[in-house]
PDB file of C-alpha atoms in Angstrom:
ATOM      1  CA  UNK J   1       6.436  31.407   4.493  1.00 67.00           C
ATOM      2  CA  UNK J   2       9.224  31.232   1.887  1.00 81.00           C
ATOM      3  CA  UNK J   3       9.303  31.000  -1.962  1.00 84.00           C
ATOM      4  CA  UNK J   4       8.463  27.513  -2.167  1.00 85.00           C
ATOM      5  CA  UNK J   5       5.662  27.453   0.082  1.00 87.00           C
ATOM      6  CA  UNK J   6       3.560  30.417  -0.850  1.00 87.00           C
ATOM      7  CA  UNK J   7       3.774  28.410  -4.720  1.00 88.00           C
ATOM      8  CA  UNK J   8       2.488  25.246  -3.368  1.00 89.00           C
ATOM      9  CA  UNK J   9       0.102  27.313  -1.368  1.00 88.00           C
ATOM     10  CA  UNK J  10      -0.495  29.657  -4.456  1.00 89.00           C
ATOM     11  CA  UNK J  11      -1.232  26.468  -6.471  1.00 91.00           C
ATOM     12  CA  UNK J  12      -3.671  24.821  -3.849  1.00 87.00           C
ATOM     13  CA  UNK J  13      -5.734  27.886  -3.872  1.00 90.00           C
ATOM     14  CA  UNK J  14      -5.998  27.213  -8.006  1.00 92.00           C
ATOM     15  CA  UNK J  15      -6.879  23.685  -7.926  1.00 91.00           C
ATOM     16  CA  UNK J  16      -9.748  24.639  -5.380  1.00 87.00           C
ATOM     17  CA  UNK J  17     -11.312  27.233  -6.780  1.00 91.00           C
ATOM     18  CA  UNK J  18     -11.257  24.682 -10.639  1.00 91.00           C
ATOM     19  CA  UNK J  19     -12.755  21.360  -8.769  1.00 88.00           C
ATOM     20  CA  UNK J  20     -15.342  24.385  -6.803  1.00 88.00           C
ATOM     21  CA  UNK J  21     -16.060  25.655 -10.493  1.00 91.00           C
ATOM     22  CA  UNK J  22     -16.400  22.163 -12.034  1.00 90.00           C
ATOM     23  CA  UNK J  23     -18.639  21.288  -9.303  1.00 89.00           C
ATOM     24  CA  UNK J  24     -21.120  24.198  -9.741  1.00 91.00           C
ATOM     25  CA  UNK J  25     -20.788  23.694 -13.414  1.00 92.00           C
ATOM     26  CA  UNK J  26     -22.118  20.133 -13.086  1.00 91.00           C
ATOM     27  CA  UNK J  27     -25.052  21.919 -10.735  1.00 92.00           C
ATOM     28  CA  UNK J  28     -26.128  23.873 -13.148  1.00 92.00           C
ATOM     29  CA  UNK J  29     -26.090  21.515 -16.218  1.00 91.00           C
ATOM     30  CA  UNK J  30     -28.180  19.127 -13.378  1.00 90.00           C
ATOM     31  CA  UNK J  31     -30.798  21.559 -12.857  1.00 91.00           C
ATOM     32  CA  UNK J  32     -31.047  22.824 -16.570  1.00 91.00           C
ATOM     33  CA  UNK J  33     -31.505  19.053 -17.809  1.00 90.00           C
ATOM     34  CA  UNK J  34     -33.526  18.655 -15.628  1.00 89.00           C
ATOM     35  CA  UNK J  35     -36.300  20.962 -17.134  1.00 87.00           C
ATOM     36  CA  UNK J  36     -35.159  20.107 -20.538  1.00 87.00           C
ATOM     37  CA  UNK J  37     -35.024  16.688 -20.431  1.00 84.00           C
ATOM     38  CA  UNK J  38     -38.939  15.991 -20.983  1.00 81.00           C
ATOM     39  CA  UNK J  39     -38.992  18.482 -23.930  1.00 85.00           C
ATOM     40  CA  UNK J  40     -35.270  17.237 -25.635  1.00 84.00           C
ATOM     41  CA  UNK J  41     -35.098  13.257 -24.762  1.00 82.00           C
ATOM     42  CA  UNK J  42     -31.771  13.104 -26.052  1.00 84.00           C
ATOM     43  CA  UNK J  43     -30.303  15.115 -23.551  1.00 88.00           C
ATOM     44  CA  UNK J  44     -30.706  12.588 -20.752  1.00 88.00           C
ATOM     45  CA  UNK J  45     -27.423  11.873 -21.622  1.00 90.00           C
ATOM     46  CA  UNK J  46     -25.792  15.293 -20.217  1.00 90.00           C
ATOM     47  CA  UNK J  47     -28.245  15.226 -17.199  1.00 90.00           C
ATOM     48  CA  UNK J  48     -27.206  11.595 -16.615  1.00 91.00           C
ATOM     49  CA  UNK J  49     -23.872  12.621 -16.668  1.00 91.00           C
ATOM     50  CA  UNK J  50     -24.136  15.734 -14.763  1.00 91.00           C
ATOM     51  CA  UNK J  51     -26.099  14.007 -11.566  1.00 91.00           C
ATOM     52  CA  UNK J  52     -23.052  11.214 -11.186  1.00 93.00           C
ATOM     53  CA  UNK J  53     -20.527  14.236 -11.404  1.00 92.00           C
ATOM     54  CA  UNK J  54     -22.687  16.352  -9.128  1.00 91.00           C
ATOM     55  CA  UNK J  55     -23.095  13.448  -6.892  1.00 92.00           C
ATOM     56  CA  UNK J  56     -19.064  11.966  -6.692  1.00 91.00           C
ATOM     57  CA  UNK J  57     -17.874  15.799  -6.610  1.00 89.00           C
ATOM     58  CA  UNK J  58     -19.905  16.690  -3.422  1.00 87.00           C
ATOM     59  CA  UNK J  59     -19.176  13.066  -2.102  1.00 88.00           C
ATOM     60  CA  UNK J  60     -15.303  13.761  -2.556  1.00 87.00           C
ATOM     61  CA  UNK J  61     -15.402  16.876  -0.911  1.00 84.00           C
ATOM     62  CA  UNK J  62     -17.087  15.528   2.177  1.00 83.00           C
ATOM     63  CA  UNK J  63     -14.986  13.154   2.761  1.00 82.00           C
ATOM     64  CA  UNK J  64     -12.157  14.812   2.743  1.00 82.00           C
ATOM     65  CA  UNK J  65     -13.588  17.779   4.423  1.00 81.00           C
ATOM     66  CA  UNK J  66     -14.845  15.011   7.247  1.00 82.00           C
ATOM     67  CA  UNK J  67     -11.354  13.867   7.770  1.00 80.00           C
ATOM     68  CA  UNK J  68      -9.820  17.422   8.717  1.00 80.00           C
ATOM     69  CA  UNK J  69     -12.974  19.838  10.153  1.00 81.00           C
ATOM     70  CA  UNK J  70     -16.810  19.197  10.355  1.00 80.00           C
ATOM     71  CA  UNK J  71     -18.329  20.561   6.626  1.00 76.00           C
ATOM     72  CA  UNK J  72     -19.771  23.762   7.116  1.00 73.00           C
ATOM     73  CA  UNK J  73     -18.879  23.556  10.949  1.00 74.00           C
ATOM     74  CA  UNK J  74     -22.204  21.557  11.364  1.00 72.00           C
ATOM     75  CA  UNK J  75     -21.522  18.905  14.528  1.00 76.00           C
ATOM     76  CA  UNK J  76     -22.118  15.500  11.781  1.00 74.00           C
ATOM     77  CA  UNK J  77     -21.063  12.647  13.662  1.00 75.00           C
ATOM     78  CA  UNK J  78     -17.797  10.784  12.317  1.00 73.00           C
ATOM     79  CA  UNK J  79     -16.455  14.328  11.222  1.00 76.00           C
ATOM     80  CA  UNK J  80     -13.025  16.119  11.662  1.00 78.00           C
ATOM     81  CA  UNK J  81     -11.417  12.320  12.630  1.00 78.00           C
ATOM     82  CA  UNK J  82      -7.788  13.421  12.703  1.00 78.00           C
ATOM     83  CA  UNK J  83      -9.017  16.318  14.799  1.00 76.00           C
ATOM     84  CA  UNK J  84     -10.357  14.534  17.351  1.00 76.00           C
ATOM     85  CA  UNK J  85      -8.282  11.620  16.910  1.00 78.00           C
ATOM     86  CA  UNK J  86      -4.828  12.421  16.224  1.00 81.00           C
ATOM     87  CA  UNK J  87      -3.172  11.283  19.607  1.00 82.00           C
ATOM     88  CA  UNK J  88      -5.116   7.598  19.254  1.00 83.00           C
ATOM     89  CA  UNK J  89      -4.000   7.148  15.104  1.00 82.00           C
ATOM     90  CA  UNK J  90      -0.544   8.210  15.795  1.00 84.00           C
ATOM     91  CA  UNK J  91      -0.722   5.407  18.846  1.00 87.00           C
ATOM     92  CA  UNK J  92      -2.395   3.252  16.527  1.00 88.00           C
ATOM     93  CA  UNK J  93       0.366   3.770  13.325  1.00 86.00           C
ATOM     94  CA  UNK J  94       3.008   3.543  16.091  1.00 86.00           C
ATOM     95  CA  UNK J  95       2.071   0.037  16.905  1.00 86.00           C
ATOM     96  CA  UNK J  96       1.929  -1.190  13.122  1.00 85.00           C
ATOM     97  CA  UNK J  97       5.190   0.443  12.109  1.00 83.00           C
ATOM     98  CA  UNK J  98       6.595  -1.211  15.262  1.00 80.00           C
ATOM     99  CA  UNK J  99       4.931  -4.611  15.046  1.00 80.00           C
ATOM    100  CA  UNK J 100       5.638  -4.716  10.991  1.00 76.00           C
ATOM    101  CA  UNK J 101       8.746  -2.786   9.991  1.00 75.00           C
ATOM    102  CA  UNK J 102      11.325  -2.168  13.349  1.00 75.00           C
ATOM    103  CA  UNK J 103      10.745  -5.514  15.132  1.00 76.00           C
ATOM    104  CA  UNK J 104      13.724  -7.570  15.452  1.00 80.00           C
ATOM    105  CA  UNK J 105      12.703 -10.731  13.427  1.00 79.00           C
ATOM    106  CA  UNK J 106      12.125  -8.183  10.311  1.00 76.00           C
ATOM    107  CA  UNK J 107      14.904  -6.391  10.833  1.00 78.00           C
ATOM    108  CA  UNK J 108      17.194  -9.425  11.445  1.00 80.00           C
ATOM    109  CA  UNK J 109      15.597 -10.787   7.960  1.00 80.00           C
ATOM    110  CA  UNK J 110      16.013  -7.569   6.050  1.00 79.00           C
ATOM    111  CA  UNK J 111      19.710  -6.999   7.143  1.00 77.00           C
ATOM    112  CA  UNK J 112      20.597 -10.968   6.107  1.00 81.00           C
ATOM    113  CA  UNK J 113      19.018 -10.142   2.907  1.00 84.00           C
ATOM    114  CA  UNK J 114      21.609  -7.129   2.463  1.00 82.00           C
ATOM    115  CA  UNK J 115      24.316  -9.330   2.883  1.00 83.00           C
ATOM    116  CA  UNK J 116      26.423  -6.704   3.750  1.00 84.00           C
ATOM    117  CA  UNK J 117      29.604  -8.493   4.918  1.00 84.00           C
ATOM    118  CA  UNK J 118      29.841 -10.488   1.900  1.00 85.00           C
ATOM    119  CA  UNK J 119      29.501  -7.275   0.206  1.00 86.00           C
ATOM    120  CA  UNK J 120      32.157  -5.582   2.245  1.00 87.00           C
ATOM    121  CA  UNK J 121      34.139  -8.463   2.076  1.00 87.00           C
ATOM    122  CA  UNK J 122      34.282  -8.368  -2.009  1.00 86.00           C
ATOM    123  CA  UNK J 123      34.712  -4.681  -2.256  1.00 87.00           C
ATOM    124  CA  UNK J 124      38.121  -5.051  -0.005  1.00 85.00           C
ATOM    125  CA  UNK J 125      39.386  -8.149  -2.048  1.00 87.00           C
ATOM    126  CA  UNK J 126      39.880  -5.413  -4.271  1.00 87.00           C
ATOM    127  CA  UNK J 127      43.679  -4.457  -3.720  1.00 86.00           C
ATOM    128  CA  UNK J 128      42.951  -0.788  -5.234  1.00 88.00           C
ATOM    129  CA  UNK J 129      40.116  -0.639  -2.315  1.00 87.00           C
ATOM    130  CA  UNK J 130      42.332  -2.406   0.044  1.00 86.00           C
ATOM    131  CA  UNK J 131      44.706   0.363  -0.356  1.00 87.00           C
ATOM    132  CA  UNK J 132      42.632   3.018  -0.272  1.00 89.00           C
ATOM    133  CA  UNK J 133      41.360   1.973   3.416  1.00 88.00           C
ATOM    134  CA  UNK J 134      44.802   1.449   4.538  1.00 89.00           C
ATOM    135  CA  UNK J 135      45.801   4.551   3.106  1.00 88.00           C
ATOM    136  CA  UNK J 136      42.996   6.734   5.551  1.00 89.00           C
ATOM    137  CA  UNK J 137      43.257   4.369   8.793  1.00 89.00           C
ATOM    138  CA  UNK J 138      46.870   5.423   8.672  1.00 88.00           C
ATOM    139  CA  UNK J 139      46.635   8.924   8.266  1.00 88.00           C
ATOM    140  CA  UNK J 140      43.989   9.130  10.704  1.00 87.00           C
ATOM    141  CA  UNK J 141      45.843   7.312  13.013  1.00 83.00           C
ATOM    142  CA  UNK J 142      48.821   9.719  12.607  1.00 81.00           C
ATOM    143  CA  UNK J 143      46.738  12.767  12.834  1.00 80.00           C
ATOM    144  CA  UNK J 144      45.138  11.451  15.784  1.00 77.00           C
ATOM    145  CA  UNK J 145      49.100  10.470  17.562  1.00 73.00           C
ATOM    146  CA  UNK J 146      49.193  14.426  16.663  1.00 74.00           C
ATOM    147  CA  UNK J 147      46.681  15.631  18.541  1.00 71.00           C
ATOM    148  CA  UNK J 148      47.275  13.820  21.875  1.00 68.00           C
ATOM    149  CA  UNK J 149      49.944  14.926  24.140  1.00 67.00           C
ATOM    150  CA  UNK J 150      51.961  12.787  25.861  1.00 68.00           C
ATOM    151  CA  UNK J 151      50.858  13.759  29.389  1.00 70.00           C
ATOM    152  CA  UNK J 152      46.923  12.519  28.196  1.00 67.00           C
ATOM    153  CA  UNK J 153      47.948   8.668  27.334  1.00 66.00           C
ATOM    154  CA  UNK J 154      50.218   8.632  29.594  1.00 66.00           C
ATOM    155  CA  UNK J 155      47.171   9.538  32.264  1.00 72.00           C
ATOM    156  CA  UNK J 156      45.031   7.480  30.180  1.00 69.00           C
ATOM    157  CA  UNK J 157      46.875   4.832  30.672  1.00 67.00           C
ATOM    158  CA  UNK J 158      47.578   5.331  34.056  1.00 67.00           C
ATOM    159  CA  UNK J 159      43.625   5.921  34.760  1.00 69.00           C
ATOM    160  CA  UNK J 160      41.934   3.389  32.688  1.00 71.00           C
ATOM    161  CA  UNK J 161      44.607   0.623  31.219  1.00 68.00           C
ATOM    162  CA  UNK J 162      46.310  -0.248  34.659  1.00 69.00           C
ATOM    163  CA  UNK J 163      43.182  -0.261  36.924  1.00 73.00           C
ATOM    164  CA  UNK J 164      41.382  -2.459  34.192  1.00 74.00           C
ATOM    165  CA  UNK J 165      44.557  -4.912  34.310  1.00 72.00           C
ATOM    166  CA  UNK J 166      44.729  -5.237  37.775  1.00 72.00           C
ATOM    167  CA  UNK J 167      41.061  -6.091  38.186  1.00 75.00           C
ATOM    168  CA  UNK J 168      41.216  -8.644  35.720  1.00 74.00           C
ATOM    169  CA  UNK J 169      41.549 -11.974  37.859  1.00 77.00           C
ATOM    170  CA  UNK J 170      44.197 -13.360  36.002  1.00 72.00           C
ATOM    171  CA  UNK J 171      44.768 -16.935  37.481  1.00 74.00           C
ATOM    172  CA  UNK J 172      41.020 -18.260  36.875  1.00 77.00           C
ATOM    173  CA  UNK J 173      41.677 -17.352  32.868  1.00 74.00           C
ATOM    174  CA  UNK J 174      45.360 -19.077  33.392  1.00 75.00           C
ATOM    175  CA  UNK J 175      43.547 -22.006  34.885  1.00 76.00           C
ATOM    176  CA  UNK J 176      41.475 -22.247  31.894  1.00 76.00           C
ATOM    177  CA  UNK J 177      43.745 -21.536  29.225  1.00 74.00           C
ATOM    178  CA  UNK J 178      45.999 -24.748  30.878  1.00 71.00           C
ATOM    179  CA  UNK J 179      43.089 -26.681  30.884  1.00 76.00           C
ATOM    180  CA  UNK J 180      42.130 -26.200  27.107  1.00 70.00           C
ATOM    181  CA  UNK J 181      46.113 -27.021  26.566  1.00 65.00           C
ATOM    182  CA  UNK J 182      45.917 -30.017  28.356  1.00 70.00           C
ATOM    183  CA  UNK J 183      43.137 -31.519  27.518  1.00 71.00           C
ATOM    184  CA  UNK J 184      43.870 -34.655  25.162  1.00 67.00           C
ATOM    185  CA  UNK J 185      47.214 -34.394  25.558  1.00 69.00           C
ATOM    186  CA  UNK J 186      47.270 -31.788  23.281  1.00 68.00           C
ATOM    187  CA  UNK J 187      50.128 -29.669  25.215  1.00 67.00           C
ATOM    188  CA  UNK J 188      52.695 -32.865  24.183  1.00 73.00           C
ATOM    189  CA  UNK J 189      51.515 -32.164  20.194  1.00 76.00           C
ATOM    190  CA  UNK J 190      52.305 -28.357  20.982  1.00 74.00           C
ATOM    191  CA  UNK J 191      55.865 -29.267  22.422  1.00 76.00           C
ATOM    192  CA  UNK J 192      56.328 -31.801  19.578  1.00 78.00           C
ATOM    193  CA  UNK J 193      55.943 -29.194  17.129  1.00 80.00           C
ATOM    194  CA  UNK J 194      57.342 -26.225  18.934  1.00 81.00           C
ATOM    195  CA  UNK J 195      60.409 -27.945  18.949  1.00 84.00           C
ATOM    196  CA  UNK J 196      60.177 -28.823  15.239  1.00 84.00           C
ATOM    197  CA  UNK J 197      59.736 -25.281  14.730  1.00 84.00           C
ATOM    198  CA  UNK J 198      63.222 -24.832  16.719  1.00 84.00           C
ATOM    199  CA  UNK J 199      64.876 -27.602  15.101  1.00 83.00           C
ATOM    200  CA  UNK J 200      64.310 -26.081  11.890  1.00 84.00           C
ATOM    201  CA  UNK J 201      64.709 -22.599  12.661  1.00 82.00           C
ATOM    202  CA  UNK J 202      68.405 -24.030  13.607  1.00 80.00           C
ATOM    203  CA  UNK J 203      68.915 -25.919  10.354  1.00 83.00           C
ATOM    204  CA  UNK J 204      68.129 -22.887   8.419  1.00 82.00           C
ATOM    205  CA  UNK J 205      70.278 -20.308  10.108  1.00 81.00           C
ATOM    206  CA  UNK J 206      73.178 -22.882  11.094  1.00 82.00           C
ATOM    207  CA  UNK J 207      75.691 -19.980   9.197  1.00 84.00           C
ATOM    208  CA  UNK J 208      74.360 -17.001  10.710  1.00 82.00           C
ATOM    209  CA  UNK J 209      74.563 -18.688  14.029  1.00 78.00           C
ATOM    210  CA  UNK J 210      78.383 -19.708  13.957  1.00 81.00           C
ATOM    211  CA  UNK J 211      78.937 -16.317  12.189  1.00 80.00           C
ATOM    212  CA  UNK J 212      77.311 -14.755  15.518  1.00 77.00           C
ATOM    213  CA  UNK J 213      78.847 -17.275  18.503  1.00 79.00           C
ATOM    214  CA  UNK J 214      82.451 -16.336  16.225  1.00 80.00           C
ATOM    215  CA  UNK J 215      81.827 -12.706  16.695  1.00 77.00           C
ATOM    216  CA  UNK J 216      80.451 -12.327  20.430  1.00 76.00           C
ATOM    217  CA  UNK J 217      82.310 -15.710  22.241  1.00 72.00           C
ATOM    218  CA  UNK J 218      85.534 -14.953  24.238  1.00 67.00           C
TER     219      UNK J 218
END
């Protein structure tokens, strides 16, 4: 038992033996008052008093007594419940914490309420946070090109890269990828405007291109 322990223990054993002294204190005022009372009227008040304390003290402590151990290890029905029950309410507060607080409808509602990509989202419109998260990805990517040798991606890539590229059926996602092209006659827009693209990428670099044919032609 450490430090912190034998004070919460030390302070347990205080607060027991007060509420055991309160309650014999409220005894004895019972029983005294109880003689008195016929002789000194006015002091129904303190024996009034006395029998509820008496009464909710001695209630209190059997019910929390009940819950742990039977009271003065007397077999009283519907005593020491955790006891005998432990493995049936941990079942039992399994199935509420599951049903109320880890199913997915309340977790999908809790984590929309977050809003965390909006969240993330504003914190890296920041340019100073921006930075900052650029800054580590590239030094952890450098210190991680450190670390491996040359021989491990090379058998990486060997191992994993090239046997996962030549399982992938590449025609049927070829087929496809024509198909979405085609459909519409959207591949004669994509023409139109890669030569566009072409044409202008001409007009703009008409000097550097003579400049270039001048140098490297015969």
């Amino acid at each position: 038992m450490n430090a912190a322990e034998a004070a919460l223990a030390a302070r347990l054993c205080r607060m027991q033996r007060l509420a055991t002294g309160l309650v014999a204190l409220m005894a004895v005022a019972f029983v005294t008052t109880s003689f008195l009372r016929a002789r000194y009227p006015y002091i129904d008040v303190i024996w009034a008093f006395s029998e509820a304390a008496l009464i909710g003290g001695l209630a209190d402590w059997f019910a929390v007594t009940a819950l742990f151990r039977r009271p003065l290890g007397l077999p009283i029905p519907h005593t020491a419940i955790i006891a005998a029950r432990k493995d049936q309410i941990g079942r039992t507060l399994g199935r509420f914490v599951q049903r109320h607080f880890v199913n997915p409808e309340v977790l999908e509602a809790r984590l929309r309420s977050l809003r965390i990509a909006e969240h993330l989202a504003r914190w890296l419109s920041a340019p100073e946070n921006s930075a900052l998260v650029a800054r580590h990805t590239a030094t952890a990517l450098s210190n991680a090109a450190h670390v491996l040798r040359d021989d491990e991606v090379q058998t990486f890539i060997d191992g994993v890269l090239v046997r996962k590229i030549q399982a992938t059926p590449v025609a049927p996602l070829l087929g496809k990828a024509l198909s979405l092209v085609t459909a519409g006659n959207r591949h004669q827009e994509l023409l139109n405007e890669a030569i566009r693209l072409l044409a202008r990428a001409v007009d703009d670099n008409q000097e550097m291109i003579r400049d270039r044919i001048a140098r490297e032609s015969p």
